[in-house]
Amino acid sequence: MTDETDRWREIGNRLRMAREYLELKQEQAAEAVGLSRSALSLVENGRRKVDAVELGRFARLYGQSIEFLSGEAEPGTVPESVKALARAATELSSDDRAELLRFAEFLQSRPKGSQNG
């Protein structure tokens, strides 16, 4: 096995873990990034390479950096409360997730003095 083969397997593994963390099925993720389910399976098993455009789509879908998905960086530490919120949000409708995002953006936009804690 070559170093390049190992690297593509690692990228595929990171993509699979990110998808599973969000509790997305292969069909859902594949459709969102414009691949067939079988192509996504090959990617996750390290048997198909992804191009930069596809990797960017995966990064947006999974909320991870390209650097993390490609193995160039480790993820930052995410508080457990944020992880729980992300898991709960996966069960919401897309409209409700959009509303949750708008609310989070509203909270971020408030002047620092008006935030509790």
N, CA, C and O atoms as CSV, one atom per row, in Angstrom:
chain,resi,resn,atom,element,x,y,z
A,1,MET,N,N,0.844,-1.174,0.000
A,1,MET,CA,C,0.000,0.000,0.000
A,1,MET,C,C,0.894,1.244,0.000
A,1,MET,O,O,1.889,1.296,0.724
A,2,THR,N,N,0.548,2.214,-0.790
A,2,THR,CA,C,1.362,3.416,-0.894
A,2,THR,C,C,0.895,4.482,0.078
A,2,THR,O,O,-0.194,4.391,0.645
A,3,ASP,N,N,1.730,5.492,0.265
A,3,ASP,CA,C,1.346,6.621,1.110
A,3,ASP,C,C,0.124,7.326,0.540
A,3,ASP,O,O,-0.746,7.765,1.291
A,4,GLU,N,N,0.052,7.438,-0.795
A,4,GLU,CA,C,-1.090,8.108,-1.421
A,4,GLU,C,C,-2.372,7.328,-1.162
A,4,GLU,O,O,-3.408,7.927,-0.874
A,5,THR,N,N,-2.321,6.024,-1.258
A,5,THR,CA,C,-3.495,5.196,-0.986
A,5,THR,C,C,-3.944,5.386,0.456
A,5,THR,O,O,-5.138,5.514,0.727
A,6,ASP,N,N,-2.989,5.406,1.379
A,6,ASP,CA,C,-3.321,5.630,2.787
A,6,ASP,C,C,-3.964,6.989,2.988
A,6,ASP,O,O,-4.903,7.133,3.772
A,7,ARG,N,N,-3.462,7.973,2.287
A,7,ARG,CA,C,-3.998,9.341,2.432
A,7,ARG,C,C,-5.447,9.410,1.943
A,7,ARG,O,O,-6.285,10.031,2.596
A,8,TRP,N,N,-5.755,8.780,0.802
A,8,TRP,CA,C,-7.133,8.794,0.303
A,8,TRP,C,C,-8.060,8.017,1.223
A,8,TRP,O,O,-9.228,8.374,1.372
A,9,ARG,N,N,-7.554,6.964,1.839
A,9,ARG,CA,C,-8.370,6.221,2.814
A,9,ARG,C,C,-8.659,7.083,4.036
A,9,ARG,O,O,-9.770,7.057,4.567
A,10,GLU,N,N,-7.670,7.843,4.482
A,10,GLU,CA,C,-7.856,8.729,5.629
A,10,GLU,C,C,-8.876,9.823,5.305
A,10,GLU,O,O,-9.734,10.133,6.132
A,11,ILE,N,N,-8.788,10.403,4.120
A,11,ILE,CA,C,-9.769,11.413,3.711
A,11,ILE,C,C,-11.166,10.789,3.682
A,11,ILE,O,O,-12.120,11.372,4.198
A,12,GLY,N,N,-11.281,9.630,3.090
A,12,GLY,CA,C,-12.570,8.939,3.046
A,12,GLY,C,C,-13.112,8.645,4.428
A,12,GLY,O,O,-14.308,8.788,4.681
A,13,ASN,N,N,-12.228,8.232,5.321
A,13,ASN,CA,C,-12.635,7.940,6.694
A,13,ASN,C,C,-13.133,9.201,7.394
A,13,ASN,O,O,-14.141,9.158,8.100
A,14,ARG,N,N,-12.443,10.315,7.208
A,14,ARG,CA,C,-12.876,11.577,7.815
A,14,ARG,C,C,-14.231,12.010,7.255
A,14,ARG,O,O,-15.080,12.506,7.996
A,15,LEU,N,N,-14.431,11.825,5.965
A,15,LEU,CA,C,-15.719,12.167,5.358
A,15,LEU,C,C,-16.832,11.284,5.917
A,15,LEU,O,O,-17.923,11.770,6.216
A,16,ARG,N,N,-16.559,9.997,6.056
A,16,ARG,CA,C,-17.554,9.069,6.605
A,16,ARG,C,C,-17.888,9.430,8.048
A,16,ARG,O,O,-19.060,9.460,8.424
A,17,MET,N,N,-16.866,9.703,8.858
A,17,MET,CA,C,-17.111,10.043,10.262
A,17,MET,C,C,-17.922,11.332,10.384
A,17,MET,O,O,-18.811,11.426,11.230
A,18,ALA,N,N,-17.623,12.317,9.550
A,18,ALA,CA,C,-18.365,13.585,9.587
A,18,ALA,C,C,-19.820,13.356,9.202
A,18,ALA,O,O,-20.724,13.920,9.818
A,19,ARG,N,N,-20.048,12.531,8.185
A,19,ARG,CA,C,-21.421,12.231,7.755
A,19,ARG,C,C,-22.174,11.495,8.852
A,19,ARG,O,O,-23.312,11.840,9.171
A,20,GLU,N,N,-21.541,10.488,9.424
A,20,GLU,CA,C,-22.204,9.711,10.471
A,20,GLU,C,C,-22.459,10.554,11.717
A,20,GLU,O,O,-23.478,10.376,12.385
A,21,TYR,N,N,-21.555,11.459,12.035
A,21,TYR,CA,C,-21.754,12.326,13.191
A,21,TYR,C,C,-23.027,13.155,13.032
A,21,TYR,O,O,-23.760,13.374,13.996
A,22,LEU,N,N,-23.278,13.608,11.817
A,22,LEU,CA,C,-24.487,14.393,11.535
A,22,LEU,C,C,-25.706,13.514,11.298
A,22,LEU,O,O,-26.805,14.008,11.049
A,23,GLU,N,N,-25.496,12.194,11.380
A,23,GLU,CA,C,-26.559,11.207,11.191
A,23,GLU,C,C,-27.215,11.325,9.820
A,23,GLU,O,O,-28.430,11.184,9.679
A,24,LEU,N,N,-26.381,11.589,8.813
A,24,LEU,CA,C,-26.860,11.631,7.432
A,24,LEU,C,C,-26.654,10.267,6.799
A,24,LEU,O,O,-25.656,9.594,7.059
A,25,LYS,N,N,-27.587,9.871,5.981
A,25,LYS,CA,C,-27.428,8.646,5.200
A,25,LYS,C,C,-26.569,8.968,3.986
A,25,LYS,O,O,-26.469,10.122,3.571
A,26,GLN,N,N,-25.954,7.941,3.425
A,26,GLN,CA,C,-25.132,8.154,2.233
A,26,GLN,C,C,-25.930,8.808,1.120
A,26,GLN,O,O,-25.418,9.681,0.420
A,27,GLU,N,N,-27.175,8.395,0.951
A,27,GLU,CA,C,-28.010,8.965,-0.105
A,27,GLU,C,C,-28.182,10.470,0.080
A,27,GLU,O,O,-28.102,11.233,-0.883
A,28,GLN,N,N,-28.419,10.895,1.324
A,28,GLN,CA,C,-28.627,12.309,1.614
A,28,GLN,C,C,-27.363,13.118,1.325
A,28,GLN,O,O,-27.420,14.167,0.683
A,29,ALA,N,N,-26.229,12.623,1.804
A,29,ALA,CA,C,-24.971,13.338,1.600
A,29,ALA,C,C,-24.586,13.364,0.130
A,29,ALA,O,O,-24.135,14.390,-0.379
A,30,ALA,N,N,-24.762,12.245,-0.548
A,30,ALA,CA,C,-24.403,12.166,-1.959
A,30,ALA,C,C,-25.223,13.165,-2.779
A,30,ALA,O,O,-24.681,13.872,-3.628
A,31,GLU,N,N,-26.505,13.216,-2.526
A,31,GLU,CA,C,-27.369,14.147,-3.253
A,31,GLU,C,C,-26.952,15.593,-2.981
A,31,GLU,O,O,-26.936,16.417,-3.896
A,32,ALA,N,N,-26.618,15.899,-1.739
A,32,ALA,CA,C,-26.253,17.270,-1.367
A,32,ALA,C,C,-24.966,17.743,-2.046
A,32,ALA,O,O,-24.815,18.934,-2.320
A,33,VAL,N,N,-24.040,16.821,-2.320
A,33,VAL,CA,C,-22.780,17.226,-2.959
A,33,VAL,C,C,-22.735,16.900,-4.445
A,33,VAL,O,O,-21.742,17.187,-5.115
A,34,GLY,N,N,-23.804,16.302,-4.964
A,34,GLY,CA,C,-23.873,16.041,-6.395
A,34,GLY,C,C,-23.173,14.780,-6.853
A,34,GLY,O,O,-22.641,14.729,-7.962
A,35,LEU,N,N,-23.170,13.760,-6.004
A,35,LEU,CA,C,-22.586,12.462,-6.356
A,35,LEU,C,C,-23.664,11.391,-6.283
A,35,LEU,O,O,-24.719,11.601,-5.686
A,36,SER,N,N,-23.395,10.249,-6.888
A,36,SER,CA,C,-24.269,9.097,-6.682
A,36,SER,C,C,-23.901,8.460,-5.342
A,36,SER,O,O,-22.807,8.687,-4.825
A,37,ARG,N,N,-24.809,7.666,-4.784
A,37,ARG,CA,C,-24.530,6.997,-3.522
A,37,ARG,C,C,-23.339,6.054,-3.671
A,37,ARG,O,O,-22.512,5.935,-2.767
A,38,SER,N,N,-23.262,5.389,-4.815
A,38,SER,CA,C,-22.147,4.451,-5.022
A,38,SER,C,C,-20.818,5.197,-5.120
A,38,SER,O,O,-19.795,4.696,-4.653
A,39,ALA,N,N,-20.821,6.393,-5.726
A,39,ALA,CA,C,-19.586,7.185,-5.798
A,39,ALA,C,C,-19.162,7.629,-4.399
A,39,ALA,O,O,-17.976,7.612,-4.070
A,40,LEU,N,N,-20.138,8.025,-3.577
A,40,LEU,CA,C,-19.813,8.417,-2.209
A,40,LEU,C,C,-19.246,7.244,-1.425
A,40,LEU,O,O,-18.307,7.412,-0.647
A,41,SER,N,N,-19.804,6.064,-1.623
A,41,SER,CA,C,-19.287,4.871,-0.961
A,41,SER,C,C,-17.824,4.628,-1.343
A,41,SER,O,O,-16.997,4.315,-0.487
A,42,LEU,N,N,-17.516,4.772,-2.627
A,42,LEU,CA,C,-16.133,4.606,-3.077
A,42,LEU,C,C,-15.217,5.650,-2.439
A,42,LEU,O,O,-14.095,5.335,-2.042
A,43,VAL,N,N,-15.699,6.896,-2.340
A,43,VAL,CA,C,-14.911,7.962,-1.712
A,43,VAL,C,C,-14.640,7.609,-0.260
A,43,VAL,O,O,-13.498,7.686,0.195
A,44,GLU,N,N,-15.678,7.223,0.470
A,44,GLU,CA,C,-15.531,6.928,1.896
A,44,GLU,C,C,-14.646,5.718,2.148
A,44,GLU,O,O,-14.084,5.579,3.234
A,45,ASN,N,N,-14.515,4.853,1.171
A,45,ASN,CA,C,-13.634,3.693,1.304
A,45,ASN,C,C,-12.244,3.944,0.740
A,45,ASN,O,O,-11.414,3.036,0.700
A,46,GLY,N,N,-11.985,5.179,0.301
A,46,GLY,CA,C,-10.667,5.530,-0.219
A,46,GLY,C,C,-10.380,4.994,-1.598
A,46,GLY,O,O,-9.224,4.975,-2.021
A,47,ARG,N,N,-11.402,4.557,-2.312
A,47,ARG,CA,C,-11.208,3.971,-3.641
A,47,ARG,C,C,-11.534,4.932,-4.764
A,47,ARG,O,O,-11.373,4.596,-5.937
A,48,ARG,N,N,-11.997,6.141,-4.414
A,48,ARG,CA,C,-12.247,7.199,-5.401
A,48,ARG,C,C,-11.754,8.507,-4.810
A,48,ARG,O,O,-12.051,8.835,-3.662
A,49,LYS,N,N,-11.002,9.245,-5.600
A,49,LYS,CA,C,-10.491,10.530,-5.153
A,49,LYS,C,C,-11.580,11.584,-5.273
A,49,LYS,O,O,-12.495,11.469,-6.088
A,50,VAL,N,N,-11.462,12.613,-4.444
A,50,VAL,CA,C,-12.374,13.757,-4.554
A,50,VAL,C,C,-11.582,14.939,-5.069
A,50,VAL,O,O,-10.410,15.109,-4.735
A,51,ASP,N,N,-12.237,15.761,-5.894
A,51,ASP,CA,C,-11.543,16.954,-6.373
A,51,ASP,C,C,-11.797,18.103,-5.402
A,51,ASP,O,O,-12.548,17.953,-4.438
A,52,ALA,N,N,-11.176,19.235,-5.656
A,52,ALA,CA,C,-11.271,20.380,-4.757
A,52,ALA,C,C,-12.700,20.889,-4.633
A,52,ALA,O,O,-13.126,21.276,-3.545
A,53,VAL,N,N,-13.437,20.893,-5.724
A,53,VAL,CA,C,-14.817,21.368,-5.688
A,53,VAL,C,C,-15.668,20.450,-4.810
A,53,VAL,O,O,-16.443,20.925,-3.980
A,54,GLU,N,N,-15.524,19.152,-4.993
A,54,GLU,CA,C,-16.282,18.202,-4.170
A,54,GLU,C,C,-15.902,18.323,-2.703
A,54,GLU,O,O,-16.769,18.291,-1.829
A,55,LEU,N,N,-14.614,18.462,-2.430
A,55,LEU,CA,C,-14.168,18.587,-1.046
A,55,LEU,C,C,-14.757,19.846,-0.409
A,55,LEU,O,O,-15.126,19.832,0.765
A,56,GLY,N,N,-14.845,20.922,-1.170
A,56,GLY,CA,C,-15.477,22.137,-0.675
A,56,GLY,C,C,-16.945,21.924,-0.361
A,56,GLY,O,O,-17.452,22.445,0.632
A,57,ARG,N,N,-17.625,21.168,-1.191
A,57,ARG,CA,C,-19.047,20.868,-0.952
A,57,ARG,C,C,-19.211,20.036,0.315
A,57,ARG,O,O,-20.103,20.287,1.125
A,58,PHE,N,N,-18.331,19.032,0.477
A,58,PHE,CA,C,-18.373,18.227,1.694
A,58,PHE,C,C,-18.120,19.100,2.919
A,58,PHE,O,O,-18.799,18.950,3.934
A,59,ALA,N,N,-17.163,20.000,2.835
A,59,ALA,CA,C,-16.828,20.867,3.974
A,59,ALA,C,C,-18.034,21.709,4.378
A,59,ALA,O,O,-18.332,21.829,5.567
A,60,ARG,N,N,-18.725,22.288,3.409
A,60,ARG,CA,C,-19.917,23.087,3.717
A,60,ARG,C,C,-21.019,22.225,4.315
A,60,ARG,O,O,-21.647,22.611,5.302
A,61,LEU,N,N,-21.256,21.062,3.723
A,61,LEU,CA,C,-22.310,20.174,4.198
A,61,LEU,C,C,-22.044,19.701,5.621
A,61,LEU,O,O,-22.952,19.679,6.452
A,62,TYR,N,N,-20.810,19.327,5.899
A,62,TYR,CA,C,-20.472,18.742,7.192
A,62,TYR,C,C,-20.049,19.776,8.234
A,62,TYR,O,O,-19.852,19.433,9.400
A,63,GLY,N,N,-19.907,21.040,7.823
A,63,GLY,CA,C,-19.500,22.064,8.776
A,63,GLY,C,C,-18.080,21.883,9.270
A,63,GLY,O,O,-17.763,22.221,10.410
A,64,GLN,N,N,-17.227,21.350,8.415
A,64,GLN,CA,C,-15.819,21.132,8.750
A,64,GLN,C,C,-14.957,21.899,7.756
A,64,GLN,O,O,-15.410,22.238,6.663
A,65,SER,N,N,-13.731,22.166,8.136
A,65,SER,CA,C,-12.822,22.847,7.215
A,65,SER,C,C,-12.285,21.856,6.191
A,65,SER,O,O,-12.215,20.653,6.442
A,66,ILE,N,N,-11.912,22.380,5.048
A,66,ILE,CA,C,-11.252,21.549,4.029
A,66,ILE,C,C,-9.974,20.965,4.604
A,66,ILE,O,O,-9.630,19.813,4.339
A,67,GLU,N,N,-9.272,21.768,5.393
A,67,GLU,CA,C,-8.015,21.318,5.998
A,67,GLU,C,C,-8.244,20.099,6.889
A,67,GLU,O,O,-7.452,19.156,6.867
A,68,PHE,N,N,-9.319,20.115,7.669
A,68,PHE,CA,C,-9.601,18.955,8.514
A,68,PHE,C,C,-9.955,17.740,7.672
A,68,PHE,O,O,-9.415,16.654,7.886
A,69,LEU,N,N,-10.863,17.919,6.709
A,69,LEU,CA,C,-11.293,16.777,5.893
A,69,LEU,C,C,-10.145,16.182,5.096
A,69,LEU,O,O,-10.122,14.978,4.841
A,70,SER,N,N,-9.189,17.022,4.700
A,70,SER,CA,C,-8.055,16.516,3.921
A,70,SER,C,C,-6.932,15.979,4.801
A,70,SER,O,O,-5.945,15.447,4.293
A,71,GLY,N,N,-7.079,16.116,6.117
A,71,GLY,CA,C,-6.065,15.591,7.024
A,71,GLY,C,C,-4.940,16.560,7.328
A,71,GLY,O,O,-3.953,16.184,7.960
A,72,GLU,N,N,-5.074,17.804,6.886
A,72,GLU,CA,C,-4.031,18.809,7.112
A,72,GLU,C,C,-4.146,19.469,8.479
A,72,GLU,O,O,-3.193,20.098,8.939
A,73,ALA,N,N,-5.290,19.337,9.134
A,73,ALA,CA,C,-5.490,19.964,10.442
A,73,ALA,C,C,-6.420,19.099,11.268
A,73,ALA,O,O,-7.245,18.357,10.736
A,74,GLU,N,N,-6.275,19.206,12.551
A,74,GLU,CA,C,-7.176,18.525,13.479
A,74,GLU,C,C,-8.338,19.472,13.794
A,74,GLU,O,O,-8.184,20.691,13.714
A,75,PRO,N,N,-9.479,18.923,14.145
A,75,PRO,CA,C,-10.613,19.798,14.456
A,75,PRO,C,C,-10.369,20.544,15.759
A,75,PRO,O,O,-9.650,20.073,16.641
A,76,GLY,N,N,-10.978,21.707,15.857
A,76,GLY,CA,C,-10.923,22.435,17.113
A,76,GLY,C,C,-11.804,21.739,18.130
A,76,GLY,O,O,-12.652,20.920,17.773
A,77,THR,N,N,-11.607,22.060,19.378
A,77,THR,CA,C,-12.427,21.478,20.427
A,77,THR,C,C,-13.805,22.135,20.392
A,77,THR,O,O,-13.926,23.359,20.421
A,78,VAL,N,N,-14.816,21.315,20.330
A,78,VAL,CA,C,-16.190,21.802,20.295
A,78,VAL,C,C,-16.838,21.450,21.627
A,78,VAL,O,O,-16.821,20.290,22.039
A,79,PRO,N,N,-17.411,22.446,22.302
A,79,PRO,CA,C,-18.075,22.151,23.582
A,79,PRO,C,C,-19.184,21.120,23.410
A,79,PRO,O,O,-19.825,21.057,22.360
A,80,GLU,N,N,-19.406,20.319,24.435
A,80,GLU,CA,C,-20.439,19.281,24.385
A,80,GLU,C,C,-21.817,19.869,24.115
A,80,GLU,O,O,-22.633,19.247,23.434
A,81,SER,N,N,-22.086,21.070,24.645
A,81,SER,CA,C,-23.401,21.678,24.421
A,81,SER,C,C,-23.611,21.997,22.939
A,81,SER,O,O,-24.731,21.902,22.438
A,82,VAL,N,N,-22.547,22.372,22.244
A,82,VAL,CA,C,-22.648,22.664,20.812
A,82,VAL,C,C,-22.850,21.360,20.038
A,82,VAL,O,O,-23.616,21.320,19.075
A,83,LYS,N,N,-22.175,20.313,20.452
A,83,LYS,CA,C,-22.357,19.015,19.807
A,83,LYS,C,C,-23.799,18.534,19.976
A,83,LYS,O,O,-24.404,18.023,19.034
A,84,ALA,N,N,-24.340,18.700,21.178
A,84,ALA,CA,C,-25.722,18.282,21.430
A,84,ALA,C,C,-26.689,19.097,20.588
A,84,ALA,O,O,-27.662,18.556,20.063
A,85,LEU,N,N,-26.432,20.384,20.454
A,85,LEU,CA,C,-27.286,21.243,19.631
A,85,LEU,C,C,-27.247,20.796,18.167
A,85,LEU,O,O,-28.281,20.757,17.500
A,86,ALA,N,N,-26.062,20.463,17.675
A,86,ALA,CA,C,-25.932,20.009,16.287
A,86,ALA,C,C,-26.677,18.699,16.067
A,86,ALA,O,O,-27.358,18.532,15.056
A,87,ARG,N,N,-26.550,17.771,17.011
A,87,ARG,CA,C,-27.269,16.503,16.870
A,87,ARG,C,C,-28.775,16.728,16.880
A,87,ARG,O,O,-29.498,16.127,16.085
A,88,ALA,N,N,-29.253,17.594,17.778
A,88,ALA,CA,C,-30.686,17.878,17.845
A,88,ALA,C,C,-31.163,18.552,16.561
A,88,ALA,O,O,-32.266,18.275,16.090
A,89,ALA,N,N,-30.350,19.426,15.997
A,89,ALA,CA,C,-30.741,20.156,14.790
A,89,ALA,C,C,-30.900,19.234,13.592
A,89,ALA,O,O,-31.661,19.548,12.677
A,90,THR,N,N,-30.203,18.106,13.575
A,90,THR,CA,C,-30.322,17.194,12.438
A,90,THR,C,C,-31.726,16.617,12.323
A,90,THR,O,O,-32.132,16.184,11.245
A,91,GLU,N,N,-32.472,16.607,13.430
A,91,GLU,CA,C,-33.817,16.044,13.412
A,91,GLU,C,C,-34.880,17.086,13.072
A,91,GLU,O,O,-36.060,16.757,12.952
A,92,LEU,N,N,-34.465,18.332,12.918
A,92,LEU,CA,C,-35.399,19.401,12.563
A,92,LEU,C,C,-35.622,19.445,11.059
A,92,LEU,O,O,-34.803,18.952,10.283
A,93,SER,N,N,-36.722,20.032,10.662
A,93,SER,CA,C,-36.959,20.244,9.230
A,93,SER,C,C,-35.958,21.274,8.725
A,93,SER,O,O,-35.358,21.995,9.523
A,94,SER,N,N,-35.772,21.353,7.428
A,94,SER,CA,C,-34.826,22.331,6.883
A,94,SER,C,C,-35.279,23.751,7.197
A,94,SER,O,O,-34.442,24.625,7.421
A,95,ASP,N,N,-36.583,23.997,7.219
A,95,ASP,CA,C,-37.091,25.325,7.590
A,95,ASP,C,C,-36.756,25.645,9.043
A,95,ASP,O,O,-36.349,26.764,9.357
A,96,ASP,N,N,-36.927,24.663,9.929
A,96,ASP,CA,C,-36.619,24.888,11.342
A,96,ASP,C,C,-35.115,25.080,11.562
A,96,ASP,O,O,-34.705,25.880,12.403
A,97,ARG,N,N,-34.298,24.344,10.806
A,97,ARG,CA,C,-32.840,24.541,10.925
A,97,ARG,C,C,-32.459,25.938,10.458
A,97,ARG,O,O,-31.589,26.573,11.055
A,98,ALA,N,N,-33.094,26.421,9.408
A,98,ALA,CA,C,-32.821,27.778,8.921
A,98,ALA,C,C,-33.217,28.802,9.981
A,98,ALA,O,O,-32.504,29.783,10.196
A,99,GLU,N,N,-34.348,28.577,10.642
A,99,GLU,CA,C,-34.793,29.481,11.708
A,99,GLU,C,C,-33.817,29.444,12.885
A,99,GLU,O,O,-33.506,30.483,13.468
A,100,LEU,N,N,-33.341,28.263,13.231
A,100,LEU,CA,C,-32.353,28.132,14.307
A,100,LEU,C,C,-31.072,28.883,13.957
A,100,LEU,O,O,-30.485,29.547,14.812
A,101,LEU,N,N,-30.643,28.780,12.717
A,101,LEU,CA,C,-29.453,29.497,12.276
A,101,LEU,C,C,-29.665,31.010,12.357
A,101,LEU,O,O,-28.784,31.741,12.810
A,102,ARG,N,N,-30.825,31.473,11.919
A,102,ARG,CA,C,-31.121,32.918,12.014
A,102,ARG,C,C,-31.096,33.389,13.465
A,102,ARG,O,O,-30.599,34.476,13.759
A,103,PHE,N,N,-31.627,32.575,14.366
A,103,PHE,CA,C,-31.622,32.940,15.775
A,103,PHE,C,C,-30.188,32.987,16.314
A,103,PHE,O,O,-29.837,33.902,17.059
A,104,ALA,N,N,-29.367,32.014,15.945
A,104,ALA,CA,C,-27.973,32.019,16.381
A,104,ALA,C,C,-27.244,33.252,15.850
A,104,ALA,O,O,-26.462,33.874,16.569
A,105,GLU,N,N,-27.499,33.600,14.597
A,105,GLU,CA,C,-26.877,34.802,14.026
A,105,GLU,C,C,-27.348,36.059,14.748
A,105,GLU,O,O,-26.569,36.988,14.957
A,106,PHE,N,N,-28.635,36.087,15.130
A,106,PHE,CA,C,-29.151,37.212,15.914
A,106,PHE,C,C,-28.402,37.311,17.244
A,106,PHE,O,O,-27.969,38.394,17.639
A,107,LEU,N,N,-28.254,36.187,17.926
A,107,LEU,CA,C,-27.553,36.198,19.213
A,107,LEU,C,C,-26.114,36.678,19.055
A,107,LEU,O,O,-25.610,37.412,19.905
A,108,GLN,N,N,-25.450,36.270,17.976
A,108,GLN,CA,C,-24.066,36.693,17.741
A,108,GLN,C,C,-23.974,38.183,17.434
A,108,GLN,O,O,-22.953,38.809,17.718
A,109,SER,N,N,-25.017,38.751,16.863
A,109,SER,CA,C,-24.965,40.150,16.435
A,109,SER,C,C,-25.261,41.129,17.565
A,109,SER,O,O,-25.034,42.329,17.410
A,110,ARG,N,N,-25.758,40.647,18.687
A,110,ARG,CA,C,-26.075,41.540,19.803
A,110,ARG,C,C,-24.803,42.191,20.330
A,110,ARG,O,O,-23.736,41.579,20.314
A,111,PRO,N,N,-24.916,43.429,20.795
A,111,PRO,CA,C,-23.759,44.068,21.416
A,111,PRO,C,C,-23.269,43.232,22.605
A,111,PRO,O,O,-24.072,42.632,23.319
A,112,LYS,N,N,-21.985,43.198,22.803
A,112,LYS,CA,C,-21.395,42.350,23.844
A,112,LYS,C,C,-21.955,42.628,25.237
A,112,LYS,O,O,-22.088,41.704,26.040
A,113,GLY,N,N,-22.281,43.869,25.533
A,113,GLY,CA,C,-22.786,44.225,26.854
A,113,GLY,C,C,-24.168,43.676,27.151
A,113,GLY,O,O,-24.558,43.592,28.316
A,114,SER,N,N,-24.929,43.296,26.110
A,114,SER,CA,C,-26.312,42.836,26.333
A,114,SER,C,C,-26.402,41.328,26.500
A,114,SER,O,O,-27.491,40.791,26.703
A,115,GLN,N,N,-25.268,40.640,26.418
A,115,GLN,CA,C,-25.272,39.185,26.560
A,115,GLN,C,C,-25.044,38.816,28.014
A,115,GLN,O,O,-24.223,39.427,28.697
A,116,ASN,N,N,-25.762,37.828,28.475
A,116,ASN,CA,C,-25.559,37.339,29.838
A,116,ASN,C,C,-24.421,36.348,29.864
A,116,ASN,O,O,-24.249,35.578,28.919
A,117,GLY,N,N,-23.654,36.352,30.911
A,117,GLY,CA,C,-22.648,35.332,31.097
A,117,GLY,C,C,-21.339,35.783,30.708
A,117,GLY,O,O,-20.372,35.028,30.807
